[in-house]
Coordinates of C-alpha atoms in Angstrom, one line a residue:
M215 CA 245.4 20.8 38.1
P216 CA 243.6 17.9 39.8
P217 CA 241.6 15.6 37.5
V218 CA 238.1 16.8 36.8
I219 CA 236.5 13.4 37.9
H220 CA 237.9 12.0 41.1
S221 CA 235.0 9.7 42.0
L222 CA 233.0 7.3 40.0
L223 CA 229.7 8.3 42.0
E224 CA 230.0 11.7 40.2
T225 CA 227.6 10.8 37.6
D226 CA 223.9 11.0 37.2
L227 CA 221.9 8.6 39.2
Y228 CA 219.9 7.1 36.0
K229 CA 223.3 5.9 34.5
F230 CA 223.4 3.4 37.6
T231 CA 219.4 2.5 37.1
M232 CA 219.8 2.1 33.4
W233 CA 223.1 0.2 34.0
Q234 CA 221.6 -2.4 36.3
A235 CA 218.6 -3.2 34.0
M236 CA 220.8 -3.4 30.9
L237 CA 223.2 -5.7 32.9
H238 CA 220.4 -8.0 34.0
R239 CA 218.7 -8.2 30.7
H240 CA 220.8 -7.3 27.9
P241 CA 224.4 -7.6 29.1
R242 CA 225.9 -8.9 25.6
T243 CA 224.4 -5.8 23.8
Q244 CA 227.4 -3.9 21.8
A245 CA 227.0 -0.2 21.5
Q246 CA 228.6 3.1 20.1
Y247 CA 228.2 6.6 21.9
R248 CA 229.3 9.6 20.1
F249 CA 230.0 13.0 21.3
V250 CA 228.6 16.1 19.7
C251 CA 228.8 19.8 20.3
R252 CA 225.6 21.4 18.9
N253 CA 227.0 24.8 19.1
P254 CA 230.7 24.4 18.1
E255 CA 231.4 27.8 16.6
G256 CA 234.0 29.7 18.3
F257 CA 234.7 27.3 20.9
N258 CA 237.7 25.3 19.4
L259 CA 237.0 22.3 21.6
G260 CA 239.7 20.6 19.3
A261 CA 242.4 22.4 21.2
L262 CA 241.4 20.6 24.4
L263 CA 242.4 17.1 22.9
P264 CA 245.7 16.7 24.9
Q265 CA 244.0 17.4 28.1
V266 CA 241.0 15.2 27.2
E267 CA 243.1 12.4 26.6
R268 CA 244.8 12.7 30.0
E269 CA 241.5 13.1 31.7
L270 CA 240.5 9.8 30.1
D271 CA 243.6 8.2 31.2
A272 CA 242.7 9.4 34.8
L273 CA 239.2 8.1 34.5
C274 CA 240.3 4.6 33.3
G275 CA 242.3 4.3 36.5
L276 CA 239.5 4.8 38.9
C277 CA 237.7 2.1 40.7
F278 CA 234.4 2.2 43.1
T279 CA 235.7 2.4 46.7
K280 CA 234.3 0.6 49.8
P281 CA 232.4 3.6 50.9
E282 CA 230.9 4.4 47.5
L283 CA 229.8 0.8 47.1
A284 CA 228.2 0.8 50.4
Y285 CA 226.3 4.1 49.6
L286 CA 225.0 2.4 46.5
R287 CA 224.1 -0.7 48.1
S288 CA 221.9 1.5 50.7
L289 CA 219.7 2.4 47.7
R290 CA 216.7 -0.1 47.9
F291 CA 216.5 -0.2 44.1
I292 CA 220.1 -1.2 43.7
S293 CA 220.4 -4.9 43.5
P294 CA 223.3 -6.8 45.4
D295 CA 224.7 -8.5 42.4
F296 CA 224.9 -5.0 40.5
V297 CA 227.0 -3.8 43.4
D298 CA 229.2 -6.9 43.1
F299 CA 229.6 -6.0 39.3
L300 CA 230.7 -2.5 40.2
R301 CA 233.2 -3.6 42.9
I302 CA 235.3 -5.3 39.9
F303 CA 234.2 -2.8 37.2
K304 CA 236.9 -0.7 35.8
F305 CA 236.5 1.5 32.6
Q306 CA 238.7 0.1 29.5
R307 CA 240.7 2.7 27.8
D308 CA 240.5 0.7 24.5
F309 CA 237.0 1.4 24.2
I310 CA 237.1 4.9 24.0
R311 CA 239.0 7.2 21.6
A312 CA 239.3 10.9 21.0
W313 CA 240.7 13.0 18.1
A314 CA 240.6 16.5 16.7
E315 CA 239.7 17.6 13.0
G316 CA 240.5 21.5 13.3
E317 CA 238.7 23.1 15.9
E318 CA 236.1 20.2 16.3
L319 CA 236.4 17.5 19.0
H320 CA 235.5 14.0 18.4
I321 CA 235.1 11.4 21.1
V322 CA 233.6 8.0 20.3
A323 CA 233.1 5.0 23.0
E324 CA 232.4 1.5 21.5
G325 CA 232.2 -2.0 23.0
P326 CA 229.9 -3.8 25.3
Q327 CA 227.2 -1.5 26.3
V328 CA 227.5 -2.3 30.0
H329 CA 231.3 -1.1 29.7
V330 CA 230.9 1.8 27.6
M331 CA 227.5 3.5 28.5
G332 CA 229.0 4.8 31.8
F333 CA 231.4 7.2 29.9
E334 CA 228.8 9.7 28.9
I335 CA 228.6 12.0 31.8
Y336 CA 232.0 11.8 32.9
V337 CA 233.2 12.7 29.2
L338 CA 230.6 15.8 29.0
A339 CA 231.7 17.0 32.5
I340 CA 235.3 16.7 31.4
V341 CA 235.0 18.5 28.4
S342 CA 232.9 21.3 30.0
E343 CA 235.2 21.8 32.8
L344 CA 238.3 21.9 30.6
H345 CA 236.8 24.5 28.3
Y346 CA 235.9 26.8 31.2
R347 CA 239.4 26.5 32.8
R348 CA 240.6 28.6 29.8
F349 CA 238.7 31.7 31.4
D350 CA 239.4 33.8 34.5
A351 CA 237.4 31.9 37.0
E352 CA 237.2 34.9 39.7
P353 CA 234.9 37.2 37.7
A354 CA 232.9 34.2 36.4
L355 CA 232.3 33.0 39.7
A356 CA 231.5 36.5 41.2
E357 CA 228.8 36.9 38.6
G358 CA 227.8 33.4 39.3
R359 CA 227.2 34.0 42.9
R360 CA 225.3 37.1 42.2
R361 CA 222.9 35.2 39.9
L362 CA 222.5 32.5 42.6
H363 CA 221.5 35.1 45.1
D364 CA 218.8 36.2 42.7
K365 CA 217.5 32.7 42.1
I366 CA 217.3 32.1 45.7
A367 CA 215.5 35.1 46.3
R368 CA 213.1 34.7 43.4
L369 CA 212.2 31.2 45.0
Q370 CA 211.9 32.5 48.5
A371 CA 209.4 35.1 47.1
L372 CA 207.1 32.0 46.3
E373 CA 206.4 31.7 50.1
A374 CA 204.4 35.1 49.9
G375 CA 202.2 33.9 46.9
P376 CA 199.0 32.1 47.1
R377 CA 199.1 28.3 48.1
R378 CA 198.7 25.9 45.2
R379 CA 197.2 22.4 45.4
H380 CA 200.7 20.7 45.0
P381 CA 204.2 22.2 46.2
F382 CA 206.8 23.5 44.2
E383 CA 209.8 21.0 43.9
M384 CA 213.1 21.4 42.2
F385 CA 216.3 19.3 41.5
D386 CA 219.6 19.8 40.3
F387 CA 220.4 18.3 37.1
G388 CA 223.6 20.1 36.1
I389 CA 226.4 17.9 36.2
R390 CA 227.1 17.4 32.5
R391 CA 227.6 21.0 31.4
R392 CA 228.7 22.7 34.6
F393 CA 231.3 25.5 34.8
S394 CA 233.3 23.3 37.3
G395 CA 232.9 20.6 40.0
T396 CA 233.8 22.8 42.9
W397 CA 231.3 25.5 41.6
H398 CA 228.6 22.5 41.2
R399 CA 229.0 21.7 44.8
E400 CA 228.6 25.3 45.9
V401 CA 225.6 25.7 44.2
V402 CA 224.0 22.6 45.3
D403 CA 224.9 23.3 48.9
R404 CA 223.6 26.8 48.8
F405 CA 220.2 25.6 47.4
R406 CA 220.2 22.8 50.1
Q407 CA 220.8 25.3 53.0
A408 CA 218.5 28.1 51.8
L409 CA 215.5 26.4 50.2
P410 CA 215.0 23.0 51.9
Q411 CA 211.3 23.2 51.4
Y412 CA 211.7 23.5 47.5
F413 CA 215.1 21.9 46.7
K414 CA 214.5 18.2 47.0
G415 CA 217.6 16.5 45.5
T416 CA 220.2 16.1 43.0
S417 CA 221.0 13.7 40.1
N418 CA 224.8 13.9 41.1
V419 CA 225.0 10.6 43.1
F420 CA 228.4 11.9 44.8
L421 CA 226.9 15.2 46.0
A422 CA 223.7 13.4 47.2
A423 CA 225.9 11.0 49.3
E424 CA 228.3 14.0 50.4
L425 CA 225.5 16.4 51.3
G426 CA 222.8 14.1 52.6
L427 CA 220.3 14.7 49.6
V428 CA 218.0 12.2 47.7
P429 CA 219.6 11.0 44.4
I430 CA 217.2 11.8 41.6
G431 CA 216.8 9.9 38.2
T432 CA 215.3 7.1 36.6
M433 CA 215.8 6.6 32.7
A434 CA 217.3 8.6 29.7
H435 CA 216.9 8.1 26.1
E436 CA 219.6 5.5 25.6
Y437 CA 217.4 3.1 27.6
L438 CA 214.5 3.1 25.2
Q439 CA 216.7 3.4 22.1
M440 CA 218.5 0.5 22.8
Y441 CA 215.2 -1.5 22.3
Q442 CA 215.1 -0.5 18.7
A443 CA 218.0 -2.8 18.1
V444 CA 217.2 -5.8 20.5
G445 CA 216.5 -9.1 18.8
G446 CA 213.0 -10.3 19.2
V447 CA 211.6 -7.1 19.7
R448 CA 209.7 -5.2 16.7
L449 CA 210.7 -1.7 16.2
R450 CA 207.0 -0.8 16.6
D451 CA 207.0 -2.4 20.0
H452 CA 210.3 -1.0 21.3
Q453 CA 208.9 1.4 23.9
K454 CA 206.4 -1.3 25.2
A455 CA 209.4 -3.6 25.8
A456 CA 211.4 -1.2 27.3
L457 CA 208.8 0.0 29.7
E458 CA 207.8 -3.6 30.4
D459 CA 211.3 -4.7 31.5
W460 CA 211.8 -1.3 33.6
V461 CA 208.5 -2.3 35.5
Q462 CA 209.9 -6.0 36.0
E463 CA 213.3 -4.6 37.1
Y464 CA 212.3 -2.1 39.8
R465 CA 208.7 -3.3 40.8
G466 CA 207.4 0.1 41.5
D467 CA 210.4 2.0 42.3
L468 CA 211.8 4.6 39.9
G469 CA 208.4 5.3 38.3
T470 CA 208.9 8.2 36.1
A471 CA 208.9 7.5 32.4
L472 CA 210.7 9.5 29.6
T473 CA 208.4 10.4 26.8
D474 CA 210.3 11.8 23.8
V475 CA 212.3 9.0 22.2
V476 CA 209.9 8.8 19.2
G477 CA 207.8 11.8 20.3
M478 CA 204.9 12.2 22.7
R479 CA 202.0 11.3 20.8
A480 CA 203.8 8.1 19.7
F481 CA 204.7 7.6 23.4
L482 CA 201.1 8.0 24.6
A483 CA 200.0 5.5 22.0
D484 CA 202.0 3.0 23.7
F485 CA 201.4 4.2 27.3
D486 CA 198.2 2.3 27.9
L487 CA 196.2 2.1 31.2
Y488 CA 198.6 -0.8 32.5
F489 CA 201.6 1.5 32.0
A490 CA 199.7 4.6 33.3
K491 CA 198.7 2.9 36.6
L492 CA 202.2 1.4 37.1
F493 CA 204.4 4.5 36.4
D494 CA 204.1 7.5 38.9
G495 CA 204.7 10.1 36.2
L496 CA 206.3 11.3 33.0
R497 CA 209.4 13.3 32.2
H498 CA 209.5 16.2 29.6
D499 CA 212.8 16.7 27.6
S500 CA 211.8 18.3 24.3
G501 CA 208.9 20.3 22.6
D502 CA 206.7 23.1 24.2
P503 CA 206.3 21.9 27.7
V504 CA 202.9 23.3 28.1
W505 CA 201.6 21.5 25.1
W506 CA 203.3 18.2 26.5
G507 CA 201.9 18.7 29.8
E508 CA 198.2 19.3 28.4
L509 CA 198.6 16.1 26.2
A510 CA 199.8 14.2 29.5
L511 CA 196.8 15.5 31.5
A512 CA 194.5 14.8 28.6
H513 CA 195.8 11.3 28.5
Y514 CA 195.2 10.5 32.2
E515 CA 191.6 11.8 32.1
K516 CA 191.1 9.6 29.1
L517 CA 192.2 6.8 30.9
R518 CA 190.1 7.9 33.9
I519 CA 193.3 8.2 36.2
D520 CA 193.3 11.0 38.9
A521 CA 196.0 13.3 37.6
H522 CA 196.7 14.5 41.3
T523 CA 198.2 11.1 41.9
K524 CA 200.8 11.4 39.0
R525 CA 203.7 13.8 38.5
L526 CA 205.1 15.8 35.5
V527 CA 208.7 16.3 35.6
F528 CA 210.1 19.0 33.4
S529 CA 213.8 19.1 32.4
D530 CA 214.3 20.7 29.1
G531 CA 216.4 23.9 29.2
L532 CA 214.8 25.1 32.4
N533 CA 215.6 28.2 34.3
V534 CA 213.9 29.3 37.5
D535 CA 211.5 31.7 35.7
K536 CA 210.4 29.0 33.3
A537 CA 210.2 26.5 36.1
L538 CA 207.9 28.9 37.9
A539 CA 205.7 29.7 35.0
L540 CA 205.1 25.9 34.4
Y541 CA 204.4 25.5 38.1
H542 CA 201.7 28.1 38.2
H543 CA 200.1 26.6 35.2
F544 CA 200.0 22.9 36.2
A545 CA 200.3 23.0 40.2
D546 CA 196.6 22.9 40.8
R547 CA 195.9 20.0 38.5
T548 CA 198.8 17.6 39.0
Q549 CA 202.0 17.0 41.2
C550 CA 205.1 18.7 39.5
G551 CA 209.0 18.4 39.6
F552 CA 211.7 20.6 37.8
G553 CA 215.0 19.3 37.1
I554 CA 217.3 22.4 36.2
G555 CA 220.7 21.8 34.5
T556 CA 223.0 24.3 32.9
N557 CA 221.1 27.4 34.1
L558 CA 221.9 26.1 37.6
T559 CA 225.6 24.9 37.4
N560 CA 226.6 27.2 34.6
D561 CA 224.9 30.5 34.9
V562 CA 228.2 32.5 35.3
G563 CA 228.1 35.0 32.4
L564 CA 229.9 32.8 29.9
A565 CA 228.3 31.1 26.6
P566 CA 227.5 27.4 28.0
L567 CA 228.4 24.6 25.6
N568 CA 225.5 22.5 24.2
I569 CA 227.3 19.2 24.2
V570 CA 225.9 15.7 24.2
M571 CA 227.1 12.1 23.9
K572 CA 224.4 9.9 22.5
L573 CA 224.0 6.4 21.6
V574 CA 224.0 6.0 17.7
H575 CA 224.5 2.4 17.2
C576 CA 223.5 -0.8 18.8
N577 CA 224.2 -4.2 17.9
G578 CA 225.5 -3.1 14.6
Q579 CA 222.4 -1.1 13.9
P580 CA 221.5 2.4 13.9
V581 CA 219.2 3.8 16.7
A582 CA 217.6 7.3 16.7
K583 CA 215.7 9.7 18.9
L584 CA 212.9 11.4 17.2
S585 CA 212.6 14.5 19.5
D586 CA 209.7 16.8 19.9
S587 CA 212.4 19.5 19.3
P588 CA 213.9 19.2 15.9
G589 CA 217.2 20.4 16.9
K590 CA 217.7 17.4 19.4
T591 CA 217.1 14.7 16.8
L592 CA 220.2 12.7 16.6
V593 CA 220.9 9.9 14.2
D594 CA 224.0 8.7 12.0
D595 CA 221.6 7.0 9.5
T596 CA 219.1 9.0 7.6
T597 CA 217.5 6.0 5.8
F598 CA 216.7 4.5 9.5
L599 CA 215.4 7.8 10.6
A600 CA 212.9 8.0 7.6
Y601 CA 211.9 4.4 8.5
L602 CA 211.4 5.4 12.2
R603 CA 209.3 8.2 11.2
Q604 CA 207.2 5.9 9.1
V605 CA 206.4 3.4 11.6
F606 CA 205.5 5.7 14.2
D607 CA 203.6 8.2 11.9
A608 CA 205.9 11.1 12.9
P609 CA 206.1 13.7 10.2
A610 CA 209.5 15.3 9.4
P611 CA 209.9 18.8 10.9

């Protein structure tokens, strides 16, 4: 079988945008990322270890090509010096190791953050595709195409409904837990052709370049988490420091802020008038989405900011029906966007893996995410987790 990853562009856009910011501001940061399967029962991912090792070897043999670098250079928010860095960049095999304990698969990437942070999306795509190669692809793809047809028909029916103040816009966020790379491309291409009025882009930079789509993404949890361990930044101030550095790096571009690193309420306490005016909107990734959206709109109202000029992006476990329900709830009050992942690229009738690869240590210190969904909280050090809850007045679930 060909390698799962054949181009270093085949990752989420926000890996590049965070990478650039970290390279410019914190290039000496050391980090550890850990792979976790949140639903391991019955999957026996440990059996994939020999194939995972081969895929990691192949990944570490890849370099950015001249056309790939030219594409990145064409994005106005990517700086020339970052492209020069990528020109000589290569993943180091010594920085990532994998092993199995029974049916459980372990993968840890550790080293300079600007050299290990990129592993995340590739590792998740590798493990997901290797797992699903164990199944008969033909019936799975047949079921996937049937469900894809139904999704497209469901969205086409939106045309017949009443007009809302703001349009429905959706994006593909499905690279990390997809059924396969070829299926991912088929799904994105079908949406691109069938629903150009609604389908506005993909987080997969390779597919964006190949299919002429807008690459979508700004920041992920690791970016804000890193500031929990940056020298000279108080833990209480880490969100403000991260947002300020982002503003200075991108000067008005990439203006969607992620809210759930220490919970929505704690985020809004730091998201004052200054940041609320500078950022175009907010991204939801945990907790009840209606509750979250109402909090966001109330915050904009309190700051006397017209919510119609802002955007709420929903990206937590969405499917088409959930996205449409949220759209109908909010579309007359603010702009909305919907990033759909697993339910777009791995809806083929097989049980999806719930896999992540998260930042757990930075500069020798633990970091954590206090998600608004308890099952998404991830930390190695429970003492630090308790301290983080105390600092941000976040009660235990």
